Short mmCIF file of C-alpha atoms in Angstrom, two decimals:
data_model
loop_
_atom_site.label_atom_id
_atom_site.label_comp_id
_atom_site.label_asym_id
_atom_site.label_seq_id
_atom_site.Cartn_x
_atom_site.Cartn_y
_atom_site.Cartn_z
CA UNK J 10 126.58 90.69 7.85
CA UNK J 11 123.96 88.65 7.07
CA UNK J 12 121.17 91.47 6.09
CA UNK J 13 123.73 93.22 3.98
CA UNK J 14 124.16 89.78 2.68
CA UNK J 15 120.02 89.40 1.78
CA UNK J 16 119.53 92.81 0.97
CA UNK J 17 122.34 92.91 -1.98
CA UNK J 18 120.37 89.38 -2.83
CA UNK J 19 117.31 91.15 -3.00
CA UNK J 20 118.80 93.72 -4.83
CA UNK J 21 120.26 92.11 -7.57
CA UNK J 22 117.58 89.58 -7.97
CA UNK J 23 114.88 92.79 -8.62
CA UNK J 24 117.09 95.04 -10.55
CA UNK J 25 117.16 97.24 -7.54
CA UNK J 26 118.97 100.66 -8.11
CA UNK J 27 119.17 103.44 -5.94
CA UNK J 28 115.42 104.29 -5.98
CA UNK J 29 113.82 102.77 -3.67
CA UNK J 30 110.46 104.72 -5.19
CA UNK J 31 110.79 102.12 -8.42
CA UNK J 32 108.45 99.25 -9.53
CA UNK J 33 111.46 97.02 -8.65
CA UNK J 34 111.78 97.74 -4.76
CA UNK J 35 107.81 97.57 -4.78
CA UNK J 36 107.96 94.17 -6.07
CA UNK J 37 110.24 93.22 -3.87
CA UNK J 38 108.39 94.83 -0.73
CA UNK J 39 105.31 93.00 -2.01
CA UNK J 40 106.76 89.75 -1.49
CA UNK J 41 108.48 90.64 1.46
CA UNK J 42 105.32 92.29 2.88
CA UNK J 43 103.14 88.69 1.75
CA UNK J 44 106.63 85.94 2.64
CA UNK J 45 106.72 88.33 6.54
CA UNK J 46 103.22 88.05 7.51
CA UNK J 47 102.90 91.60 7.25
CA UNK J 48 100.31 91.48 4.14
CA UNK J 49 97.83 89.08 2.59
CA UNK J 50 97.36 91.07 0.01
CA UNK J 51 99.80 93.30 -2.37
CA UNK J 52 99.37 95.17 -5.44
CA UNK J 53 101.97 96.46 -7.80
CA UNK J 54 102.44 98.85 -10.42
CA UNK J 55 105.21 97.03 -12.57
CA UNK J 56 104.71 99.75 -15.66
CA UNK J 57 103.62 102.81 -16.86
CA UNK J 58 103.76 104.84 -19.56
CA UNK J 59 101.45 102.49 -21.93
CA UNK J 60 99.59 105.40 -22.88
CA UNK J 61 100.85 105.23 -26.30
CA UNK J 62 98.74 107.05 -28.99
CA UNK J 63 101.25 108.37 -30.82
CA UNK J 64 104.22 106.82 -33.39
CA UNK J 65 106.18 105.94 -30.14
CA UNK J 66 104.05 102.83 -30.10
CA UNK J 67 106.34 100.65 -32.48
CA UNK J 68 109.41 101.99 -30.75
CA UNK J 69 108.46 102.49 -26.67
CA UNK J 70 105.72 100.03 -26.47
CA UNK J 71 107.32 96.47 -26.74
CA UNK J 72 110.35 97.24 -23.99
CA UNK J 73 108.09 99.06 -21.78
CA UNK J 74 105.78 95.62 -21.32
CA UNK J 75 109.05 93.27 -21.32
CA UNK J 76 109.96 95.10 -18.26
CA UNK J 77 106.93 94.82 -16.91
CA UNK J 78 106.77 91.00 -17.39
CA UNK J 79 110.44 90.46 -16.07
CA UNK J 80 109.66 91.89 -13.50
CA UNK J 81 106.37 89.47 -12.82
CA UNK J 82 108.91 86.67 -13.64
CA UNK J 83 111.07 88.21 -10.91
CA UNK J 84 108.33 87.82 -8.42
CA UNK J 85 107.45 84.53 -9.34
CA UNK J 86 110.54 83.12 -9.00
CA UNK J 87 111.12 84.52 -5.69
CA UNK J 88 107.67 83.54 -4.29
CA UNK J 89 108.98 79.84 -5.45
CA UNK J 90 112.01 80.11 -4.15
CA UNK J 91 110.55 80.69 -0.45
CA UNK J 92 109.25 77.58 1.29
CA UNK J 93 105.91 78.07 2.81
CA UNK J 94 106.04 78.35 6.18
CA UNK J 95 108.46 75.98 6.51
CA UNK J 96 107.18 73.39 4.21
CA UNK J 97 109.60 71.20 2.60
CA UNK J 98 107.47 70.56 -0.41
CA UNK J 99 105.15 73.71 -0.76
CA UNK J 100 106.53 77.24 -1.95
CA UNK J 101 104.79 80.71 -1.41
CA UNK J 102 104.06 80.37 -4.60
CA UNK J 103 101.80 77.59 -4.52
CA UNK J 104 100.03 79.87 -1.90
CA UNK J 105 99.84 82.92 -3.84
CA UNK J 106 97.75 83.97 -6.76
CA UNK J 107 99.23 86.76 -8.97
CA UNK J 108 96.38 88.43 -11.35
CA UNK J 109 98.32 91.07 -14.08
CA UNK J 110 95.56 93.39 -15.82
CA UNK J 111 95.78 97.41 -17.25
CA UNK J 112 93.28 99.47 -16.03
CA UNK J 113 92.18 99.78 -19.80
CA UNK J 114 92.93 98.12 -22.69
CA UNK J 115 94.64 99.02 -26.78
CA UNK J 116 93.17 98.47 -29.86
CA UNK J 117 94.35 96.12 -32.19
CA UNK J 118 94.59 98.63 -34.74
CA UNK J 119 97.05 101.19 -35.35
CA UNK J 120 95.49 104.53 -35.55
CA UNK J 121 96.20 107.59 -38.41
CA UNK J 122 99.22 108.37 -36.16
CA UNK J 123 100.62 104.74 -36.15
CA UNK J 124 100.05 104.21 -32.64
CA UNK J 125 96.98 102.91 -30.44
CA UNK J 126 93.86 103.45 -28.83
CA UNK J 127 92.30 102.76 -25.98
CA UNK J 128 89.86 100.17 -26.38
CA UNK J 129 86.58 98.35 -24.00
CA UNK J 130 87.75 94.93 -24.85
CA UNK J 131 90.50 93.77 -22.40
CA UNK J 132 92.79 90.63 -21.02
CA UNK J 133 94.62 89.93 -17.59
CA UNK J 134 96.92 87.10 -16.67
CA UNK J 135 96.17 84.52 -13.57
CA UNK J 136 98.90 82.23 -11.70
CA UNK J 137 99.56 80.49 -8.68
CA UNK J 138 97.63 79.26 -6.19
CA UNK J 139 93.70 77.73 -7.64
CA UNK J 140 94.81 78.65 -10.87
CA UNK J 141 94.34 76.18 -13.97
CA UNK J 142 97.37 77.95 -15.76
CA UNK J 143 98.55 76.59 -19.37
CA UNK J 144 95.63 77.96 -21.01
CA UNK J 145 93.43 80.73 -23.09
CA UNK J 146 90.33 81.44 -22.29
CA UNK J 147 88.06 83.64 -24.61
CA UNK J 148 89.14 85.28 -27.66
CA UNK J 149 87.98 89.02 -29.30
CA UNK J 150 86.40 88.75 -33.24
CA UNK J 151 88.30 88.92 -36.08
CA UNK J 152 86.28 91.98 -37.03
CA UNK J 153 85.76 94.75 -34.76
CA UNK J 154 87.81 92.69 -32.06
CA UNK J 155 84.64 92.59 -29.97
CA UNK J 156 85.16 89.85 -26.75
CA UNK J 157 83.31 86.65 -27.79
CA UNK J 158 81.12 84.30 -25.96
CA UNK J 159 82.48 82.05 -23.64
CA UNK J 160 81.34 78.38 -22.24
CA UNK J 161 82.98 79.16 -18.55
CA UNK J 162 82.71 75.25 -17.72
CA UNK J 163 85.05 74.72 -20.69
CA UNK J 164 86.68 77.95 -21.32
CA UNK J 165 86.34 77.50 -25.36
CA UNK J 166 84.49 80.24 -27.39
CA UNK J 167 80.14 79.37 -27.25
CA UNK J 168 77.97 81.54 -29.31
CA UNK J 169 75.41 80.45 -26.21
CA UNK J 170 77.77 81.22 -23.68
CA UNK J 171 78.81 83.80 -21.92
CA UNK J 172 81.26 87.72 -22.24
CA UNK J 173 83.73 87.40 -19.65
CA UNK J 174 83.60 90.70 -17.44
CA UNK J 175 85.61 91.44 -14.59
CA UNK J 176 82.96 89.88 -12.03
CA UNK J 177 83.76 86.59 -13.47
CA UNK J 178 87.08 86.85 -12.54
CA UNK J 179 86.29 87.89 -8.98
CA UNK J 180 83.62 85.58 -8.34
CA UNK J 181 85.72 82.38 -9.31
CA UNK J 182 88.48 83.92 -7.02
CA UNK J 183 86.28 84.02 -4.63
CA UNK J 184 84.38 80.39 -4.87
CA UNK J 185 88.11 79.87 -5.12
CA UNK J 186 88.58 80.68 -1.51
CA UNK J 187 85.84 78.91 -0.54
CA UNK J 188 83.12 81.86 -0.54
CA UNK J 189 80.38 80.34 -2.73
CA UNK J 190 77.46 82.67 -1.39
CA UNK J 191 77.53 85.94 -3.42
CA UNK J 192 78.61 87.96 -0.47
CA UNK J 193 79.58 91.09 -3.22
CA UNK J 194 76.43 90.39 -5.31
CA UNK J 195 78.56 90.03 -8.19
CA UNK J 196 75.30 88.39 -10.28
CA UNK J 197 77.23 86.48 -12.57
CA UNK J 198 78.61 82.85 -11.74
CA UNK J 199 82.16 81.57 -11.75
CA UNK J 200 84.57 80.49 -14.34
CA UNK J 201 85.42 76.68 -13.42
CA UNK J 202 87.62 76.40 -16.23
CA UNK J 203 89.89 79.00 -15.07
CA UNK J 204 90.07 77.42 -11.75
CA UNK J 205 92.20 74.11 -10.57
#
């Protein structure tokens, strides 16, 4: 039938085994769940065990994250691949803004045990939908790998400008949606040079 038709689609396009409990089929029911209607909103655990302290760091590391970015590539392929609502000329992708971030970061440096730390400076990824994509923004010292000033208009390091925090991020997502009063009292502005 059809379905069985879709499904084995689905399947094969996610790297869906027999566990349906996997970051795979959770992907997969995240874009489902957004494509149906059923969701605006839809978060996903593509990884874990980052938590790498130890000498498995140079070995367990580096495939762990490549999974976790194919699988984001998976995702934003199929949120491409879907028309928007029946748009000819706009995907679900161009409707959808995908933000990747750990819920803490690694040092740069290996530690005495040749693995890594967990560290206060941090990164995320944007794409999709009000994104300006293509580009850095910010950068951590060369020493101490502190996170530097920012100029948020232009996105380029600014010993006068500002440390991106997390309520950067969601205060230009919001003024992205159009909320430009500080409904969450975020009390920092926006980043225009992250948004398009």
């Amino acid at each position: 039938t059809a379905a069985t038709t879709e499904m084995a689609q689905v399947r094969s396009h996610y790297g869906i085994g027999n566990r349906l409990d996997s970051p795979n089929a959770s992907a997969a029911m995240a874009v489902a769940a957004i494509t149906n209607g059923i969701s605006r909103c839809a978060s996903v655990q593509v990884v874990g065990g980052l938590d790498t302290h130890y000498e498995n760091w140079t070995d367990e590391q580096g495939p762990i994250q490549r999974d976790g970015f194919d699988l984001v590539a998976a995702i934003v392929e199929d949120l491409a691949s879907k028309p928007y609502k029946g748009s000819g000329s706009e995907s679900w992708l161009d409707h959808t803004t995908i933000i990747g971030f750990s819920e803490f970061s690694r040092t740069a440096m290996l530690n005495a045990n040749t693995g890594r730390d967990h560290s206060l400076t941090n990164a995320c990824f944007l794409l999709g939908a009000g994104i300006k994509g293509g580009q850095v923004i910010g950068a951590s010292s060369d020493v101490g790998m502190s996170p530097q000033p920012v100029d948020l208009a232009t996105g380029q390091l600014d010993p006068g400008g500002e440390v991106i925090r997390p309520e950067h991020i969601h205060r230009s997502l919001l003024e992205g949606l159009g909320v430009m009063d500080d409904v969450a009292d975020l009390r920092v502005p926006s980043i225009p040079s992250l948004l398009s």
